[in-house]
C-alpha cells in the first residue's frame, strides 16, 4: 500500500477567496448553498435538533455491534460517541451546525467485506466517519475514503494511520505499545524473552513488529505466534506459550481470546507475564473462570487511562453517559477518539478552507494540537509533521475494585526504543 505524506503540497489557500465567512451554514447534501459544498451537510436542522437554527452535519459510524469479536467494545464506543456529540450540540454546535451521529450507524461484523458494503451505503450521505472500527476493516475502505475525500476517526491503533491523511487517529499505535511494553518489562522485571501472540494482519502484526524491534534493541529472544479469532482457535497458541515458556507474552487479540489464552495457559502451568494491547481488555472478564489468572498475570497496555481516571475528559465522559450497567473502556475510547474530529470540524468551519470534503482534509493537516481535556497530551493531536506517530503509553493493573477493572501502574511514558526510533512508514505492511 502506498503511504501518503500527511501534508498535501500546495493545498492551502487556493480556494480560500471564494469561501464563506466563519459559521456560515451550508447547502443540502451534495449541493452548494451558503458556501458549503459537501455531502452530509444540510441547511436543515438535524432530526431532533438541539439547536433548531443550526444546520446539520451527518457523520457515519461503522462499528462491530452484534456478532464480531469486538462487539462488547463496539457498542459502548458507539454510545460514548453519541454522548460526545450530544454534548457538543448542547454547547451550541460547531460553526452553525449541530452534529448527528445516529442516522448512519452500521454494523461491520468485524468483516472487511461487510465494512466496505456498508461504507458504500452511507458514503453519499455523510461528511465523514465518526468511527470506523478495526484495522483490516478500515483498510478495506481506505482507498475509497481517499478517493472520496472522506476522513474518519478509527477505532484501532495500527501505526499505518500515522501516515494517512484521511485517518484521525488518537493515542499511541500497537507498534509503539509493543516497543514500550518490552522496554518497561526489561527495565523493571528483567525479562529475557518475549512472545507476541495476535491476530494475523495489522492488529497483531503491528504490535508484534514493535515488540520485535524493541527485543532486538534489548538483545532478548523474540517469537511471533499468529492466532485466529475465536475461543476454539487458541489451542495452538496456548500450547506454544506453555512449551516455550517466554518471560512475557504480548497479546493482541479480542477479550474472549484473552480470557481463553491467559486462563488455559495458567491452568497448564505457565506463570510468566501477560500484557494485552488496548482492545484485549473487557471488565466482564473478571466474571469469567479466567479471573484469578488475569488478576495474577495480566497487565493492560493502552493509549490512555481507564474509565475512572482523573482528567477533565474522563469526568465529562462519565457525566455524559450517566449510569451504565458496566463501566467499560469502550466508552473511554469512543469519547477520546472524538476530540480530533471535533477539532478538525472547528478548524474547517472557522478557518479559510474550501468548504468541501477536500477542504476538511486540508484543515486536518494544519492541526498542531487537539484539546483532549487531559485524556491525552495536546501534542498528541499534532498533524503537521511527516507522520502523526505519538509515542506515549499507559500501563494498568487488573483491579476488581476499579470501575472498569483497571488502575494505572505506569502513567504516560515512552521507552528508549520508541524514543529513538525513526518512523518512516508503518511497522507492519503485510
CSV table of C-alpha atoms in Angstrom, one decimal:
chain,number,residue,atom,x,y,z
A,1,UNK,CA,0.0,0.0,0.0
A,2,UNK,CA,1.3,3.4,-0.9
A,3,UNK,CA,1.9,5.6,2.1
A,4,UNK,CA,0.9,9.2,1.7
A,5,UNK,CA,2.6,12.2,3.1
A,6,UNK,CA,0.5,13.9,5.7
A,7,UNK,CA,0.8,17.3,4.0
A,8,UNK,CA,-0.6,17.9,0.6
A,9,UNK,CA,1.8,20.2,-1.1
A,10,UNK,CA,0.3,23.5,-2.2
A,11,UNK,CA,-3.1,22.6,-0.9
A,12,UNK,CA,-3.6,25.6,1.4
A,13,UNK,CA,-5.3,28.7,0.3
A,14,UNK,CA,-6.0,28.4,-3.4
A,15,UNK,CA,-9.8,28.2,-3.0
A,16,UNK,CA,-10.0,30.5,0.0
A,17,UNK,CA,-11.2,33.7,-1.7
A,18,UNK,CA,-14.4,32.0,-2.9
A,19,UNK,CA,-15.4,30.8,0.5
A,20,UNK,CA,-17.8,31.9,3.1
A,21,UNK,CA,-17.2,33.6,6.4
A,22,UNK,CA,-16.9,31.8,9.7
A,23,UNK,CA,-20.0,30.0,10.8
A,24,UNK,CA,-22.0,30.3,7.5
A,25,UNK,CA,-24.4,27.4,7.2
A,26,UNK,CA,-24.1,25.2,4.2
A,27,UNK,CA,-26.2,23.6,1.5
A,28,UNK,CA,-28.1,20.4,1.3
A,29,UNK,CA,-26.3,17.1,0.9
A,30,UNK,CA,-24.2,17.3,-2.3
A,31,UNK,CA,-25.3,20.8,-3.2
A,32,UNK,CA,-23.9,24.2,-2.8
A,33,UNK,CA,-25.6,26.9,-0.7
A,34,UNK,CA,-24.0,29.4,1.7
A,35,UNK,CA,-20.6,28.3,0.5
A,36,UNK,CA,-20.6,24.7,1.9
A,37,UNK,CA,-20.5,22.1,-0.9
A,38,UNK,CA,-20.1,18.8,0.9
A,39,UNK,CA,-22.2,15.7,1.2
A,40,UNK,CA,-23.7,15.1,4.6
A,41,UNK,CA,-24.1,18.8,5.3
A,42,UNK,CA,-27.5,20.4,5.2
A,43,UNK,CA,-29.0,23.7,5.9
A,44,UNK,CA,-32.0,22.0,7.6
A,45,UNK,CA,-31.7,21.2,11.3
A,46,UNK,CA,-30.8,17.7,12.4
A,47,UNK,CA,-33.6,15.3,13.4
A,48,UNK,CA,-34.4,16.1,17.0
A,49,UNK,CA,-32.1,19.0,16.8
A,50,UNK,CA,-30.8,20.7,20.0
A,51,UNK,CA,-30.4,24.0,18.1
A,52,UNK,CA,-33.2,24.5,15.7
A,53,UNK,CA,-31.5,27.4,14.0
A,54,UNK,CA,-28.4,25.3,13.1
A,55,UNK,CA,-27.8,23.2,10.0
A,56,UNK,CA,-26.8,19.6,10.3
A,57,UNK,CA,-23.6,17.7,9.7
A,58,UNK,CA,-24.1,14.0,9.4
A,59,UNK,CA,-21.2,11.7,10.5
A,60,UNK,CA,-21.3,8.0,9.8
A,61,UNK,CA,-20.4,5.1,12.2
A,62,UNK,CA,-19.2,1.7,11.1
A,63,UNK,CA,-18.7,-0.5,14.2
A,64,UNK,CA,-18.7,-4.0,15.5
A,65,UNK,CA,-22.2,-4.1,17.1
A,66,UNK,CA,-23.5,-7.7,17.2
A,67,UNK,CA,-21.5,-10.8,16.2
A,68,UNK,CA,-17.9,-9.8,15.9
A,69,UNK,CA,-15.1,-10.3,18.4
A,70,UNK,CA,-15.1,-6.6,19.5
A,71,UNK,CA,-18.9,-6.2,19.9
A,72,UNK,CA,-18.5,-5.8,23.7
A,73,UNK,CA,-16.4,-2.8,23.0
A,74,UNK,CA,-18.0,-1.5,19.8
A,75,UNK,CA,-21.4,-0.9,21.5
A,76,UNK,CA,-20.1,1.3,24.3
A,77,UNK,CA,-17.7,3.0,21.8
A,78,UNK,CA,-20.7,4.0,19.7
A,79,UNK,CA,-22.8,5.0,22.8
A,80,UNK,CA,-19.9,7.2,24.1
A,81,UNK,CA,-19.6,8.9,20.7
A,82,UNK,CA,-23.3,9.7,20.6
A,83,UNK,CA,-22.9,11.2,24.1
A,84,UNK,CA,-19.8,13.2,23.0
A,85,UNK,CA,-21.5,14.8,20.0
A,86,UNK,CA,-24.7,15.4,22.0
A,87,UNK,CA,-22.6,17.4,24.4
A,88,UNK,CA,-21.1,19.4,21.5
A,89,UNK,CA,-24.6,20.2,20.3
A,90,UNK,CA,-25.8,21.2,23.8
A,91,UNK,CA,-22.9,23.6,23.9
A,92,UNK,CA,-24.2,25.3,20.7
A,93,UNK,CA,-22.7,23.0,17.9
A,94,UNK,CA,-19.8,23.9,15.7
A,95,UNK,CA,-19.9,26.9,13.2
A,96,UNK,CA,-23.6,27.0,12.9
A,97,UNK,CA,-24.2,23.2,12.8
A,98,UNK,CA,-25.3,20.5,15.1
A,99,UNK,CA,-23.7,17.1,14.6
A,100,UNK,CA,-25.7,13.9,14.0
A,101,UNK,CA,-24.0,10.6,14.6
A,102,UNK,CA,-27.2,8.5,15.0
A,103,UNK,CA,-28.7,8.5,11.5
A,104,UNK,CA,-26.0,6.5,9.7
A,105,UNK,CA,-24.8,3.7,12.1
A,106,UNK,CA,-23.9,0.4,10.5
A,107,UNK,CA,-22.6,-3.0,11.8
A,108,UNK,CA,-19.5,-4.3,10.2
A,109,UNK,CA,-19.5,-7.7,12.0
A,110,UNK,CA,-15.7,-7.2,12.1
A,111,UNK,CA,-15.7,-8.3,8.4
A,112,UNK,CA,-13.8,-6.3,5.8
A,113,UNK,CA,-16.3,-7.1,3.0
A,114,UNK,CA,-19.3,-6.1,5.2
A,115,UNK,CA,-17.4,-2.9,6.2
A,116,UNK,CA,-16.9,-2.0,2.6
A,117,UNK,CA,-20.5,-2.7,1.8
A,118,UNK,CA,-22.0,-0.5,4.5
A,119,UNK,CA,-19.5,2.2,3.7
A,120,UNK,CA,-20.8,2.4,0.2
A,121,UNK,CA,-24.3,2.6,1.5
A,122,UNK,CA,-23.7,5.6,3.7
A,123,UNK,CA,-20.9,7.4,2.0
A,124,UNK,CA,-23.0,9.7,-0.2
A,125,UNK,CA,-24.9,10.9,2.9
A,126,UNK,CA,-22.2,11.7,5.4
A,127,UNK,CA,-19.5,14.3,5.6
A,128,UNK,CA,-17.0,12.0,7.5
A,129,UNK,CA,-16.9,8.9,9.7
A,130,UNK,CA,-17.1,9.4,13.4
A,131,UNK,CA,-16.0,5.8,13.8
A,132,UNK,CA,-14.5,3.1,11.5
A,133,UNK,CA,-13.8,0.2,13.8
A,134,UNK,CA,-10.9,-2.2,13.1
A,135,UNK,CA,-7.6,-2.1,11.2
A,136,UNK,CA,-8.3,-4.7,8.5
A,137,UNK,CA,-11.8,-3.5,8.1
A,138,UNK,CA,-10.8,0.2,7.7
A,139,UNK,CA,-8.0,-0.9,5.3
A,140,UNK,CA,-10.8,-2.4,3.1
A,141,UNK,CA,-12.2,1.1,2.5
A,142,UNK,CA,-9.1,3.3,2.8
A,143,UNK,CA,-8.6,3.8,-0.9
A,144,UNK,CA,-12.3,4.7,-1.3
A,145,UNK,CA,-12.0,7.2,1.6
A,146,UNK,CA,-9.1,8.8,-0.2
A,147,UNK,CA,-10.9,8.9,-3.5
A,148,UNK,CA,-14.0,10.4,-1.8
A,149,UNK,CA,-12.0,12.7,0.5
A,150,UNK,CA,-13.8,11.2,3.4
A,151,UNK,CA,-12.0,11.4,6.8
A,152,UNK,CA,-12.6,9.0,9.6
A,153,UNK,CA,-11.8,8.5,13.3
A,154,UNK,CA,-10.5,4.9,13.6
A,155,UNK,CA,-11.4,2.6,16.4
A,156,UNK,CA,-8.0,1.0,16.2
A,157,UNK,CA,-4.3,1.9,16.6
A,158,UNK,CA,-2.2,0.5,13.8
A,159,UNK,CA,0.9,2.6,13.0
A,160,UNK,CA,-0.2,2.9,9.4
A,161,UNK,CA,-2.8,5.5,10.5
A,162,UNK,CA,0.1,7.9,11.3
A,163,UNK,CA,0.9,8.2,7.6
A,164,UNK,CA,-2.6,8.6,6.3
A,165,UNK,CA,-4.2,12.0,5.6
A,166,UNK,CA,-7.7,10.7,5.9
A,167,UNK,CA,-7.4,9.0,9.2
A,168,UNK,CA,-7.7,10.9,12.5
A,169,UNK,CA,-6.2,8.5,15.0
A,170,UNK,CA,-5.7,9.2,18.7
A,171,UNK,CA,-3.0,7.8,21.0
A,172,UNK,CA,0.0,5.5,20.5
A,173,UNK,CA,-0.1,2.7,17.9
A,174,UNK,CA,0.1,-1.0,18.7
A,175,UNK,CA,3.7,-0.8,17.4
A,176,UNK,CA,4.6,1.8,19.9
A,177,UNK,CA,2.8,-0.2,22.6
A,178,UNK,CA,4.9,-3.2,21.7
A,179,UNK,CA,8.1,-1.2,22.0
A,180,UNK,CA,7.2,0.4,25.3
A,181,UNK,CA,5.9,-2.8,26.9
A,182,UNK,CA,9.2,-4.6,26.1
A,183,UNK,CA,11.3,-1.7,27.3
A,184,UNK,CA,9.3,-1.4,30.6
A,185,UNK,CA,9.5,-5.1,31.5
A,186,UNK,CA,13.2,-5.4,30.6
A,187,UNK,CA,13.9,-2.4,32.9
A,188,UNK,CA,11.5,-3.2,35.7
A,189,UNK,CA,11.2,-7.0,35.6
A,190,UNK,CA,14.4,-8.1,33.9
A,191,UNK,CA,12.7,-10.2,31.2
A,192,UNK,CA,14.9,-12.0,28.7
A,193,UNK,CA,12.3,-13.3,26.2
A,194,UNK,CA,9.0,-12.1,24.7
A,195,UNK,CA,6.4,-13.9,22.6
A,196,UNK,CA,3.9,-11.8,20.6
A,197,UNK,CA,0.5,-13.6,20.2
A,198,UNK,CA,-2.0,-11.9,18.0
A,199,UNK,CA,-4.4,-11.9,15.1
A,200,UNK,CA,-2.9,-12.0,11.6
A,201,UNK,CA,-2.8,-8.6,9.9
A,202,UNK,CA,-2.5,-5.1,11.0
A,203,UNK,CA,-3.7,-5.5,14.6
A,204,UNK,CA,-1.5,-8.4,15.8
A,205,UNK,CA,1.2,-7.7,13.2
A,206,UNK,CA,1.8,-4.1,14.2
A,207,UNK,CA,2.2,-4.9,17.9
A,208,UNK,CA,4.5,-7.8,17.1
A,209,UNK,CA,6.6,-5.6,14.9
A,210,UNK,CA,7.1,-3.1,17.7
A,211,UNK,CA,7.9,-5.9,20.2
A,212,UNK,CA,10.4,-7.4,17.8
A,213,UNK,CA,12.1,-4.1,17.2
A,214,UNK,CA,12.5,-3.5,21.0
A,215,UNK,CA,13.6,-7.1,21.6
A,216,UNK,CA,16.3,-6.5,19.0
A,217,UNK,CA,17.4,-3.3,20.7
A,218,UNK,CA,17.4,-5.1,24.1
A,219,UNK,CA,19.1,-8.2,22.8
A,220,UNK,CA,16.4,-10.6,24.1
A,221,UNK,CA,14.6,-13.5,22.5
A,222,UNK,CA,11.6,-12.8,20.4
A,223,UNK,CA,8.9,-15.2,19.0
A,224,UNK,CA,5.8,-14.3,17.0
A,225,UNK,CA,2.7,-16.5,17.0
A,226,UNK,CA,-0.4,-15.8,14.9
A,227,UNK,CA,-3.8,-16.9,16.2
A,228,UNK,CA,-7.2,-16.7,14.5
A,229,UNK,CA,-10.2,-15.1,16.2
A,230,UNK,CA,-12.5,-17.4,18.2
A,231,UNK,CA,-12.1,-19.2,21.6
A,232,UNK,CA,-11.9,-22.6,19.8
A,233,UNK,CA,-8.9,-21.5,17.8
A,234,UNK,CA,-6.5,-20.8,20.7
A,235,UNK,CA,-5.2,-24.3,21.4
A,236,UNK,CA,-2.1,-23.9,19.2
A,237,UNK,CA,-1.1,-20.5,20.8
A,238,UNK,CA,-1.6,-21.8,24.3
A,239,UNK,CA,0.4,-24.9,23.6
A,240,UNK,CA,3.3,-22.8,22.3
A,241,UNK,CA,3.2,-20.5,25.3
A,242,UNK,CA,3.4,-23.4,27.7
A,243,UNK,CA,6.0,-25.2,25.7
A,244,UNK,CA,8.4,-22.3,25.1
A,245,UNK,CA,7.7,-20.5,28.4
A,246,UNK,CA,8.6,-17.0,27.5
A,247,UNK,CA,9.1,-14.4,30.2
A,248,UNK,CA,6.5,-12.1,28.7
A,249,UNK,CA,3.6,-12.7,26.3
A,250,UNK,CA,2.2,-9.7,24.4
A,251,UNK,CA,-1.4,-10.3,23.4
A,252,UNK,CA,-3.2,-8.6,20.5
A,253,UNK,CA,-6.5,-10.4,20.4
A,254,UNK,CA,-10.1,-9.8,21.5
A,255,UNK,CA,-11.2,-10.0,25.1
A,256,UNK,CA,-12.7,-13.5,24.6
A,257,UNK,CA,-9.4,-14.8,23.3
A,258,UNK,CA,-7.6,-13.0,26.1
A,259,UNK,CA,-9.6,-14.9,28.7
A,260,UNK,CA,-9.1,-18.3,27.0
A,261,UNK,CA,-5.3,-17.9,26.4
A,262,UNK,CA,-4.5,-16.5,29.9
A,263,UNK,CA,-6.8,-18.8,31.8
A,264,UNK,CA,-5.8,-22.0,30.0
A,265,UNK,CA,-2.1,-21.2,29.8
A,266,UNK,CA,-2.1,-20.6,33.6
A,267,UNK,CA,-4.1,-23.8,34.1
A,268,UNK,CA,-1.3,-25.7,32.3
A,269,UNK,CA,1.4,-24.2,34.4
A,270,UNK,CA,2.5,-21.0,32.8
A,271,UNK,CA,3.4,-18.4,35.4
A,272,UNK,CA,5.0,-15.7,33.3
A,273,UNK,CA,3.7,-12.2,32.5
A,274,UNK,CA,0.9,-11.4,30.0
A,275,UNK,CA,0.5,-7.9,28.7
A,276,UNK,CA,-2.6,-7.1,26.5
A,277,UNK,CA,-2.6,-4.3,24.0
A,278,UNK,CA,-5.5,-1.8,24.1
A,279,UNK,CA,-8.5,-3.9,22.7
A,280,UNK,CA,-7.7,-7.1,24.7
A,281,UNK,CA,-9.5,-6.0,27.9
A,282,UNK,CA,-13.1,-6.0,29.0
A,283,UNK,CA,-14.0,-5.8,32.7
A,284,UNK,CA,-16.6,-8.6,32.1
A,285,UNK,CA,-13.5,-10.9,32.0
A,286,UNK,CA,-13.5,-10.6,35.8
A,287,UNK,CA,-16.7,-12.6,35.8
A,288,UNK,CA,-15.1,-15.4,33.8
A,289,UNK,CA,-13.3,-18.5,35.0
A,290,UNK,CA,-10.0,-16.8,33.9
A,291,UNK,CA,-10.4,-14.0,36.5
A,292,UNK,CA,-7.9,-15.4,39.1
A,293,UNK,CA,-5.2,-15.8,36.4
A,294,UNK,CA,-5.9,-12.4,34.9
A,295,UNK,CA,-5.5,-10.8,38.4
A,296,UNK,CA,-2.2,-12.5,38.9
A,297,UNK,CA,-0.6,-12.5,35.5
A,298,UNK,CA,-2.2,-9.8,33.3
A,299,UNK,CA,-1.2,-6.1,32.7
A,300,UNK,CA,-3.1,-3.9,30.3
A,301,UNK,CA,-1.2,-1.6,27.8
A,302,UNK,CA,-3.3,1.3,26.5
A,303,UNK,CA,-3.2,4.7,24.9
A,304,UNK,CA,-4.8,6.5,27.9
A,305,UNK,CA,-6.0,5.9,31.4
A,306,UNK,CA,-9.0,3.7,32.2
A,307,UNK,CA,-12.6,4.7,32.8
A,308,UNK,CA,-12.2,6.1,36.3
A,309,UNK,CA,-9.1,8.2,35.6
A,310,UNK,CA,-8.9,11.7,37.0
A,311,UNK,CA,-8.9,14.0,34.0
A,312,UNK,CA,-11.5,16.6,32.8
A,313,UNK,CA,-12.2,14.5,29.7
A,314,UNK,CA,-12.8,11.3,31.8
A,315,UNK,CA,-15.1,13.3,34.1
A,316,UNK,CA,-17.0,14.8,31.2
A,317,UNK,CA,-17.4,11.3,29.7
A,318,UNK,CA,-18.7,9.8,32.9
A,319,UNK,CA,-21.2,12.7,33.3
A,320,UNK,CA,-22.4,12.5,29.7
A,321,UNK,CA,-23.0,8.7,29.6
A,322,UNK,CA,-24.6,8.6,33.1
A,323,UNK,CA,-25.2,5.4,34.9
A,324,UNK,CA,-24.3,2.3,32.9
A,325,UNK,CA,-24.7,-1.3,33.8
A,326,UNK,CA,-21.0,-2.0,33.4
A,327,UNK,CA,-18.3,0.8,33.1
A,328,UNK,CA,-16.2,-0.2,30.1
A,329,UNK,CA,-13.2,1.3,28.4
A,330,UNK,CA,-15.1,1.1,25.2
A,331,UNK,CA,-16.8,4.2,26.5
A,332,UNK,CA,-13.4,5.8,27.3
A,333,UNK,CA,-12.0,5.1,23.9
A,334,UNK,CA,-15.1,6.3,22.0
A,335,UNK,CA,-15.0,9.5,23.8
A,336,UNK,CA,-11.3,10.1,23.4
A,337,UNK,CA,-11.4,9.2,19.7
A,338,UNK,CA,-13.9,12.0,19.0
A,339,UNK,CA,-11.8,15.0,20.1
A,340,UNK,CA,-9.6,15.2,16.9
A,341,UNK,CA,-12.7,15.2,14.6
A,342,UNK,CA,-14.3,18.0,16.7
A,343,UNK,CA,-11.0,20.0,16.4
A,344,UNK,CA,-10.9,19.3,12.6
A,345,UNK,CA,-14.5,20.5,12.1
A,346,UNK,CA,-13.8,23.7,14.1
A,347,UNK,CA,-10.7,24.4,12.1
A,348,UNK,CA,-12.5,23.7,8.8
A,349,UNK,CA,-15.7,25.7,9.5
A,350,UNK,CA,-13.9,28.6,11.3
A,351,UNK,CA,-10.9,28.9,9.0
A,352,UNK,CA,-10.2,29.8,5.4
A,353,UNK,CA,-10.7,26.5,3.8
A,354,UNK,CA,-12.6,25.2,0.8
A,355,UNK,CA,-15.9,24.1,2.4
A,356,UNK,CA,-15.8,20.7,0.8
A,357,UNK,CA,-14.6,17.3,2.0
A,358,UNK,CA,-11.2,18.1,0.5
A,359,UNK,CA,-11.1,21.3,2.5
A,360,UNK,CA,-11.7,19.3,5.7
A,361,UNK,CA,-8.8,17.0,4.8
A,362,UNK,CA,-6.7,20.1,4.3
A,363,UNK,CA,-7.7,21.6,7.6
A,364,UNK,CA,-6.7,18.4,9.4
A,365,UNK,CA,-3.2,18.8,8.1
A,366,UNK,CA,-2.9,22.1,9.8
A,367,UNK,CA,-3.9,20.9,13.3
A,368,UNK,CA,-1.0,21.5,15.7
A,369,UNK,CA,-2.7,20.5,18.9
A,370,UNK,CA,-6.0,18.9,20.0
A,371,UNK,CA,-7.6,19.6,23.3
A,372,UNK,CA,-8.3,16.1,24.7
A,373,UNK,CA,-9.3,17.7,28.1
A,374,UNK,CA,-6.4,15.9,29.7
A,375,UNK,CA,-7.1,12.4,28.4
A,376,UNK,CA,-4.1,12.8,26.1
A,377,UNK,CA,-1.5,15.5,25.9
A,378,UNK,CA,-2.4,18.2,23.5
A,379,UNK,CA,0.6,17.4,21.3
A,380,UNK,CA,-0.9,14.0,20.6
A,381,UNK,CA,-3.1,15.8,18.1
A,382,UNK,CA,-0.2,17.3,16.0
A,383,UNK,CA,-0.9,16.6,12.3
A,384,UNK,CA,1.7,18.9,10.9
A,385,UNK,CA,4.7,16.6,10.6
A,386,UNK,CA,5.7,13.9,8.2
A,387,UNK,CA,3.7,11.4,10.4
A,388,UNK,CA,1.4,11.5,13.4
A,389,UNK,CA,3.2,8.9,15.5
A,390,UNK,CA,2.6,9.6,19.2
A,391,UNK,CA,4.9,7.6,21.5
A,392,UNK,CA,3.4,7.6,25.0
A,393,UNK,CA,1.7,4.5,26.6
A,394,UNK,CA,-0.1,3.9,29.8
A,395,UNK,CA,0.2,0.5,31.7
A,396,UNK,CA,-2.6,-0.6,34.0
A,397,UNK,CA,-3.0,-3.4,36.5
A,398,UNK,CA,-6.1,-5.5,36.9
A,399,UNK,CA,-8.1,-4.2,39.8
A,400,UNK,CA,-11.6,-5.8,40.6
A,401,UNK,CA,-12.4,-2.7,42.7
A,402,UNK,CA,-11.9,-0.2,39.9
A,403,UNK,CA,-14.8,0.8,37.7
A,404,UNK,CA,-13.6,-0.8,34.6
A,405,UNK,CA,-11.3,-3.3,36.3
A,406,UNK,CA,-8.0,-1.4,35.7
A,407,UNK,CA,-5.9,1.1,37.7
A,408,UNK,CA,-2.8,2.8,36.4
A,409,UNK,CA,0.5,1.1,37.1
A,410,UNK,CA,2.6,3.5,34.9
A,411,UNK,CA,1.2,6.7,33.6
A,412,UNK,CA,2.2,8.1,30.2
A,413,UNK,CA,5.8,7.1,29.3
A,414,UNK,CA,8.0,6.5,26.3
A,415,UNK,CA,10.7,3.8,26.4
A,416,UNK,CA,14.1,4.3,24.9
A,417,UNK,CA,13.3,2.2,21.8
A,418,UNK,CA,10.3,4.2,20.7
A,419,UNK,CA,12.1,7.4,21.7
A,420,UNK,CA,14.9,6.7,19.4
A,421,UNK,CA,13.0,5.0,16.6
A,422,UNK,CA,12.6,7.0,13.4
A,423,UNK,CA,9.2,6.1,11.9
A,424,UNK,CA,9.5,6.2,8.2
A,425,UNK,CA,6.4,4.0,7.5
A,426,UNK,CA,4.0,1.6,9.1
A,427,UNK,CA,5.7,-1.0,11.3
A,428,UNK,CA,3.5,-3.7,9.6
A,429,UNK,CA,2.9,-3.7,5.9
A,430,UNK,CA,1.8,-7.3,5.3
